[in-house]
Tab-separated table of C-alpha atoms in Angstrom:
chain	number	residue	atom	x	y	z
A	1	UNK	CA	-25.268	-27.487	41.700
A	2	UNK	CA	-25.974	-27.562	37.851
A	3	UNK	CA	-22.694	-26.073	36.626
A	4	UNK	CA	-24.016	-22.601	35.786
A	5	UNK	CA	-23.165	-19.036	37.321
A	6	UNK	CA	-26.364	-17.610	39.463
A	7	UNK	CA	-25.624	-14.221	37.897
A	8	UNK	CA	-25.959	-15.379	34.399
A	9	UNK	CA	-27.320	-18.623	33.512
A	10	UNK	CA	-24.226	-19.632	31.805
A	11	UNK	CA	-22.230	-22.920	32.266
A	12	UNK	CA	-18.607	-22.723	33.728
A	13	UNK	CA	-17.066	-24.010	30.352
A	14	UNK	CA	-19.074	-20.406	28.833
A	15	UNK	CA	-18.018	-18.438	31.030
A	16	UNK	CA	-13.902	-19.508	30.887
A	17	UNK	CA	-14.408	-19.063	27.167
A	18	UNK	CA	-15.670	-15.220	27.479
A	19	UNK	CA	-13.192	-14.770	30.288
A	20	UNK	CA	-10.016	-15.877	27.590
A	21	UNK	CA	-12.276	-14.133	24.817
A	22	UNK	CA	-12.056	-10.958	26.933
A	23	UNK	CA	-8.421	-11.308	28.195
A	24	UNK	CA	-6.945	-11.956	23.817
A	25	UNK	CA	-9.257	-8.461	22.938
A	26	UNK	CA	-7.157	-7.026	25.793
A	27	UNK	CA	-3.722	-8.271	24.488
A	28	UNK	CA	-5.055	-7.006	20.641
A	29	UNK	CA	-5.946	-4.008	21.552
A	30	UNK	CA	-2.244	-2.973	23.104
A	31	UNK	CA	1.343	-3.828	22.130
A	32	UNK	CA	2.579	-6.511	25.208
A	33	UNK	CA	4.357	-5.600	28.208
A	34	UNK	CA	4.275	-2.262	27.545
A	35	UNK	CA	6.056	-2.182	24.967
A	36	UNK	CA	6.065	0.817	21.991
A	37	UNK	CA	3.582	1.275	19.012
A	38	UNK	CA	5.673	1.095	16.096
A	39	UNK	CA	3.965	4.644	15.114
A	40	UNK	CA	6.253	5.776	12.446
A	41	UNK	CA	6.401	2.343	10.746
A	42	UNK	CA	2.396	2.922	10.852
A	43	UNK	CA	1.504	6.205	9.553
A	44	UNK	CA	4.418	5.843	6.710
A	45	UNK	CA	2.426	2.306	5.549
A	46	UNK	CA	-0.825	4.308	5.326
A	47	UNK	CA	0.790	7.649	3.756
A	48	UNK	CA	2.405	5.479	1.161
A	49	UNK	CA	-1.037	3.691	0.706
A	50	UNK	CA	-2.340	7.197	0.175
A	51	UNK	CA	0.026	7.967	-2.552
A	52	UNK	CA	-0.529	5.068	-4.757
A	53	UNK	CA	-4.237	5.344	-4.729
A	54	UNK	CA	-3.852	8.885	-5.573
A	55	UNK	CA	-1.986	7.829	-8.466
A	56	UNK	CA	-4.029	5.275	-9.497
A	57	UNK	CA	-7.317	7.112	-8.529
A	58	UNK	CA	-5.957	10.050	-11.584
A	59	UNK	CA	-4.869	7.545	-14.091
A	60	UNK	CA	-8.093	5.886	-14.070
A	61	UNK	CA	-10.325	8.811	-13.939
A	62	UNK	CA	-9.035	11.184	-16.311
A	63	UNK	CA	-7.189	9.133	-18.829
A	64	UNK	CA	-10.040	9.170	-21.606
A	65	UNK	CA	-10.984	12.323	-21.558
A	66	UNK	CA	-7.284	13.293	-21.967
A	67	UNK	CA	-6.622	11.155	-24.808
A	68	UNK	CA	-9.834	11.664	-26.729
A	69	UNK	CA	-9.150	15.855	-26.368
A	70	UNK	CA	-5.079	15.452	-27.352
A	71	UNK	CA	-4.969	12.849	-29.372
A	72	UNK	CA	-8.469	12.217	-30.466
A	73	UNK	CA	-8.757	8.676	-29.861
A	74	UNK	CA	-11.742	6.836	-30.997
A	75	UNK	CA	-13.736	4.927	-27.981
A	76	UNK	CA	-12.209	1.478	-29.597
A	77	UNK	CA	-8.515	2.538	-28.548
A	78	UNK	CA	-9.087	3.532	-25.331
A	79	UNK	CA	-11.078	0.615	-24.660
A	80	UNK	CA	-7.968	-1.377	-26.255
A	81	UNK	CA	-5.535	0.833	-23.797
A	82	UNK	CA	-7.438	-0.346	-20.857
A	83	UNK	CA	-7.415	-3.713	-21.506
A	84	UNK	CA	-4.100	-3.993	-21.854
A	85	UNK	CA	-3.605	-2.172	-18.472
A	86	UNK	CA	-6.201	-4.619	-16.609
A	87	UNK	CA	-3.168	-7.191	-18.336
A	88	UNK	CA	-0.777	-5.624	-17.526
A	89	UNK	CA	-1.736	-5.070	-13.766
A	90	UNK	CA	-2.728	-8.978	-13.696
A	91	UNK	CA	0.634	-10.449	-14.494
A	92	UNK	CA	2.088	-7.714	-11.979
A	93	UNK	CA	-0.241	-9.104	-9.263
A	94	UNK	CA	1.003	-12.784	-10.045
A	95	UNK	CA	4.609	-11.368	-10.336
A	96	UNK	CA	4.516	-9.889	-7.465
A	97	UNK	CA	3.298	-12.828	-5.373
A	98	UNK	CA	6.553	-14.514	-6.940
A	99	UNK	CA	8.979	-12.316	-6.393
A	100	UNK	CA	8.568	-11.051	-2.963
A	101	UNK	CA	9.738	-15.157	-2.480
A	102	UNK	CA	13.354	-13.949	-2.968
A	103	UNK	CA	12.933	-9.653	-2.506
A	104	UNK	CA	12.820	-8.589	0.855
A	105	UNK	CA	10.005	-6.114	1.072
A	106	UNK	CA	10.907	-3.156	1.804
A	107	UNK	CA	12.940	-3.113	-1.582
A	108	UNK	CA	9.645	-3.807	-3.209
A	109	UNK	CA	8.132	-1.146	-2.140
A	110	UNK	CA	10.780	1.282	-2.744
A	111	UNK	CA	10.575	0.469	-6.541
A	112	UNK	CA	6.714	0.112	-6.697
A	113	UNK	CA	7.667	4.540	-5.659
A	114	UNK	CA	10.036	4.479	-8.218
A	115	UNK	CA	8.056	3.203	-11.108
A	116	UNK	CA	5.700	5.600	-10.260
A	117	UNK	CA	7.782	8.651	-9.815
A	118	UNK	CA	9.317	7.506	-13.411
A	119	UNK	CA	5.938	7.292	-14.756
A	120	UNK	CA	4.503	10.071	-13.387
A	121	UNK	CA	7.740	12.180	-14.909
A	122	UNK	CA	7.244	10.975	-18.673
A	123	UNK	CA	3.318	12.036	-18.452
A	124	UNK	CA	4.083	15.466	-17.979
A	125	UNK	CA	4.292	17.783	-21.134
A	126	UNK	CA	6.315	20.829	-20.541
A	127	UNK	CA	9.443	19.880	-18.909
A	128	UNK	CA	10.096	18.055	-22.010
A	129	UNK	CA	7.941	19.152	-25.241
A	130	UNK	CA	4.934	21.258	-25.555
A	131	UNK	CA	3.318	18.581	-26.299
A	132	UNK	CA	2.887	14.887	-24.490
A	133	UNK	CA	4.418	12.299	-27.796
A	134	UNK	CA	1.918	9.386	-28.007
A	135	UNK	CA	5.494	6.970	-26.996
A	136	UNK	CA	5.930	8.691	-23.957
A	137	UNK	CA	2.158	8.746	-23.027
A	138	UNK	CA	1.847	4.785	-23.488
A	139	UNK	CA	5.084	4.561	-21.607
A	140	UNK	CA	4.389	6.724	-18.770
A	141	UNK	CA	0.854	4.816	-18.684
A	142	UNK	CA	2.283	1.473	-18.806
A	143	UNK	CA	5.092	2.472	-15.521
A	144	UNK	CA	1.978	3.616	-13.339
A	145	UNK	CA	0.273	1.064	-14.138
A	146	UNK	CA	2.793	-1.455	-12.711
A	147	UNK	CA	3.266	0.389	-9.794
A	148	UNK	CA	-0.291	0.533	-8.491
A	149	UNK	CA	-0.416	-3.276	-8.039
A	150	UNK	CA	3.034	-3.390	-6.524
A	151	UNK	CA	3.104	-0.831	-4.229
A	152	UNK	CA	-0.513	-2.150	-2.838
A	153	UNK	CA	0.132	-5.415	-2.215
A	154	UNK	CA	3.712	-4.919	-0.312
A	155	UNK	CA	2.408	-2.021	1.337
A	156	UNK	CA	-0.647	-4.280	2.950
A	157	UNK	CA	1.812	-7.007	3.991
A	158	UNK	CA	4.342	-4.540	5.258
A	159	UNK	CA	1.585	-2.768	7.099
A	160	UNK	CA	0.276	-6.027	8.369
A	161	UNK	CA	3.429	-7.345	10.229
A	162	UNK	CA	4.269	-3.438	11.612
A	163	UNK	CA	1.709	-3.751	13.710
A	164	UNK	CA	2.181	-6.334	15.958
A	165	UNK	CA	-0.627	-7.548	18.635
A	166	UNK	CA	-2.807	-4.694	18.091
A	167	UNK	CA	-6.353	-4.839	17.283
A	168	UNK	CA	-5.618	-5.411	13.464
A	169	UNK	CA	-9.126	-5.287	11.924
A	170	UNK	CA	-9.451	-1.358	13.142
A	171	UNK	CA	-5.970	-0.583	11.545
A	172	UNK	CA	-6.842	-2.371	8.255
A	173	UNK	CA	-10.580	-0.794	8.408
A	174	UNK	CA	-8.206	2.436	8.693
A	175	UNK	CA	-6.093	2.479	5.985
A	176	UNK	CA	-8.845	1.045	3.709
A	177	UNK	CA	-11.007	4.513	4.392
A	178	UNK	CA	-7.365	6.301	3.990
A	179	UNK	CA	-7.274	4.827	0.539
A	180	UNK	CA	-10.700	6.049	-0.542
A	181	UNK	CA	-9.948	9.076	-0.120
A	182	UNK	CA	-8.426	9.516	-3.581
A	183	UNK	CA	-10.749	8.454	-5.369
A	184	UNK	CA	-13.179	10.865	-3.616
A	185	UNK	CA	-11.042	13.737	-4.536
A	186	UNK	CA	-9.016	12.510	-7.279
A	187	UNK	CA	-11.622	12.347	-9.816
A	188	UNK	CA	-12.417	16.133	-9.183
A	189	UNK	CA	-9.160	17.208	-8.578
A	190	UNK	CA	-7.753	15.969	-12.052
A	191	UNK	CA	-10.031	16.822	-13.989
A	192	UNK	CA	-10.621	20.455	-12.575
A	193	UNK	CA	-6.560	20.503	-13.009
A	194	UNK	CA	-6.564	19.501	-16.480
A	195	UNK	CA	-9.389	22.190	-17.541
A	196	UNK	CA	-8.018	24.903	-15.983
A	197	UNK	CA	-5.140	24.786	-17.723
A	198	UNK	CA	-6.098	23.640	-21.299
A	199	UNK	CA	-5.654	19.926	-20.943
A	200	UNK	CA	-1.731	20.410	-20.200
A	201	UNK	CA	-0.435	17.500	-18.064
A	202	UNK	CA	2.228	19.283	-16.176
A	203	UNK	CA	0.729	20.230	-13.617
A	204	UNK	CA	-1.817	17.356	-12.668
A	205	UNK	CA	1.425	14.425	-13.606
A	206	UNK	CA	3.689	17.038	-11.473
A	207	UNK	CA	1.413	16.333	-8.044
A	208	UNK	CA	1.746	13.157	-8.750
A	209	UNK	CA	5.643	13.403	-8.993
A	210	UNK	CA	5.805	15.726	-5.593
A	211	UNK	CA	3.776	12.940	-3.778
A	212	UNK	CA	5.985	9.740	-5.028
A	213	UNK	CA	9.327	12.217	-4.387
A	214	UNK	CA	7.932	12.780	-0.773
A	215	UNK	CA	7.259	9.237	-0.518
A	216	UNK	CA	10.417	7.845	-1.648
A	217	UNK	CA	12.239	10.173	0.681
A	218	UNK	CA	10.097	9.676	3.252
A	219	UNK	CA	11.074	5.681	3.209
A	220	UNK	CA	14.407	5.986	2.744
A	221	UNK	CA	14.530	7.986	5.777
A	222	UNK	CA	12.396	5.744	8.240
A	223	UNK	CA	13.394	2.339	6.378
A	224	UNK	CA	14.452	0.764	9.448
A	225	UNK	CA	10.720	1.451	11.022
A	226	UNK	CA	9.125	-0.798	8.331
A	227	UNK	CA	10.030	-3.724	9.816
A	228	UNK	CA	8.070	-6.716	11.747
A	229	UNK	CA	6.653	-6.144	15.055
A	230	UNK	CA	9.262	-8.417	16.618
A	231	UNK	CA	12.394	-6.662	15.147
A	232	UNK	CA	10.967	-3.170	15.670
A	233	UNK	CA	10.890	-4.113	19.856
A	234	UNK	CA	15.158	-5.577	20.039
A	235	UNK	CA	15.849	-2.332	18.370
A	236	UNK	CA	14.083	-0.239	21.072
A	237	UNK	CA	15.612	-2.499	23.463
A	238	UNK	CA	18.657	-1.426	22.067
A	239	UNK	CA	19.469	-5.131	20.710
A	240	UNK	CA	20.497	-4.100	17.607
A	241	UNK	CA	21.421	-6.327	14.925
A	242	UNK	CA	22.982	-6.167	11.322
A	243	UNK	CA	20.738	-4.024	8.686
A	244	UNK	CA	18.602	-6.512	6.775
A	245	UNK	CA	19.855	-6.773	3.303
A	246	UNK	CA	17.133	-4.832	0.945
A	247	UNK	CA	18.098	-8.213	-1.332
A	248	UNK	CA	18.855	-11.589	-0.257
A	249	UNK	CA	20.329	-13.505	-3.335
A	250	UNK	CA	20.846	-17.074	-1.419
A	251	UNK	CA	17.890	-17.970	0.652
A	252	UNK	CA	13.934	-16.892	0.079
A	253	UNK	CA	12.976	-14.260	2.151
A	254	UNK	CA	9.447	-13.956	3.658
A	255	UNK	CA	6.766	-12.910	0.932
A	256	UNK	CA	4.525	-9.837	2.782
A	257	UNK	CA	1.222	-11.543	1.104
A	258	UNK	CA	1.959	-15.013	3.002
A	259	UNK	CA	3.518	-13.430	6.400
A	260	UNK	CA	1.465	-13.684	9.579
A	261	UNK	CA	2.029	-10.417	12.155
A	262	UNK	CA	2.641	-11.428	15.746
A	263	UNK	CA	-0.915	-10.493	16.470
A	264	UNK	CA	-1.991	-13.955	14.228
A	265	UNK	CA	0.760	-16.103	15.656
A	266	UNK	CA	-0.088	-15.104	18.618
A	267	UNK	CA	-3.678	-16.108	18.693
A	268	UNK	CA	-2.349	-19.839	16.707
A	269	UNK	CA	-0.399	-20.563	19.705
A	270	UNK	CA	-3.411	-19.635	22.206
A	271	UNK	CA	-6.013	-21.895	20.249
């Protein structure tokens, strides 16, 4: 007896390793012991994903086309404007990083909406002045531009630890090709917007307010879904604790960009 299995040539040691290779794609694939997919926790992490790439996908498509028809801008200042936003969106990256030491999460995503609801607000023209003031352009520019960063990075970390053991590559692969779809459309869709009605910024800025007034709603009324894996399960047990404080001003919290979902703990303790 040389060690090996008849049926496929390979050695006992192979074979155990496919075997536990087969039985941890199993556990990925499905929540354990039958327990619930945190569904709504899911699709409002990819929705939300949606609606800052939308953003993002407008401001960066039809921003210098805008400004060189209303304001006339010469190519130098908009090339000026954008590298102060690629700043600007740097130090938010590295702020962010820092701050969700101390912020829970969830409260960092609910201002990355904010920021951009604000922003999106000051870059429309007619609810205010015929006209979009140069202030309240760079402004509004400057809000959205912060946001984008923020509400990406928490909403991949949040989205991360909703999941629990799942298959996490598919989900990730998912909401990846959920946020390409703005800047499919987005480019088009802006620009069509702005044409059709004489490069006015009501209407194009107001989508973008609908989408970040849905959103924000949309949070506040399923915060308690967008939550870890583990927390999500005791309160479908119906081991309920106290609300998580949207703040914690005493200890660091978790940062989203360092957490590991069950699914990775999971496979630490196995290997």
């Amino acid at each position: 007896f040389d060690g090996k299995d008849d049926r496929t040539g390979d050695s006992e040691d192979e074979v155990d390793k496919m075997s536990d290779m087969s039985e941890q794609s199993e556990l990925e694939e499905k929540p354990l012991n039958g327990n619930p997919f945190n569904s709504m926790g899911v699709s409002m992490s990819i929705i939300l994903f949606f609606v800052h790439y939308y953003s993002f996908a407008v401001q960066e498509t039809i921003t210098t086309p805008m400004v060189s028809v209303i304001y006339n801008w010469s190519s130098l200042k908009i090339n000026l404007l954008f590298t102060g936003a690629g700043i600007a969106s740097l130090l938010t990256s590295f702020s962010v990083r820092y701050l969700t030491r101390y912020v829970e999460d969830r409260a960092m995503l609910v201002a990355s909406i904010v920021i951009g609801l604000i922003g999106s607000v000051l870059l429309m023209d007619e609810p205010f002045n015929k006209t979009l003031p140069v202030w309240r352009f760079l402004i509004g520019f400057s809000l959205t531009t912060i946001a984008f960063p923020v509400g990406r990075n928490v909403v991949l970390g949040v989205f991360g630890n909703v999941l629990g053991p799942v298959n996490q590559g598919r989900w990730m692969g998912i909401i990846i090709a959920v946020s390409a779809l703005p800047r499919v459309i987005g480019p088009f869709l802006a620009l069509k917007t702005l044409e059709l009605i004489h490069w006015k910024t009501w209407l194009e800025f107001g989508i973008c307010t609908v989408l970040f007034g849905v959103a924000i709603l949309g949070t506040l009324q399923n915060i308690q879904s967008l939550v870890p894996y583990s927390e999500f399960i005791q309160s479908q047990h119906g081991n309920k604790s106290e609300p998580n404080a949207l703040l914690n001003s005493y200890n660091p919290v978790p940062s989203p960009l360092l957490a590991r979902s069950p699914a990775s703990s999971l496979r630490r303790r196995e290997f």
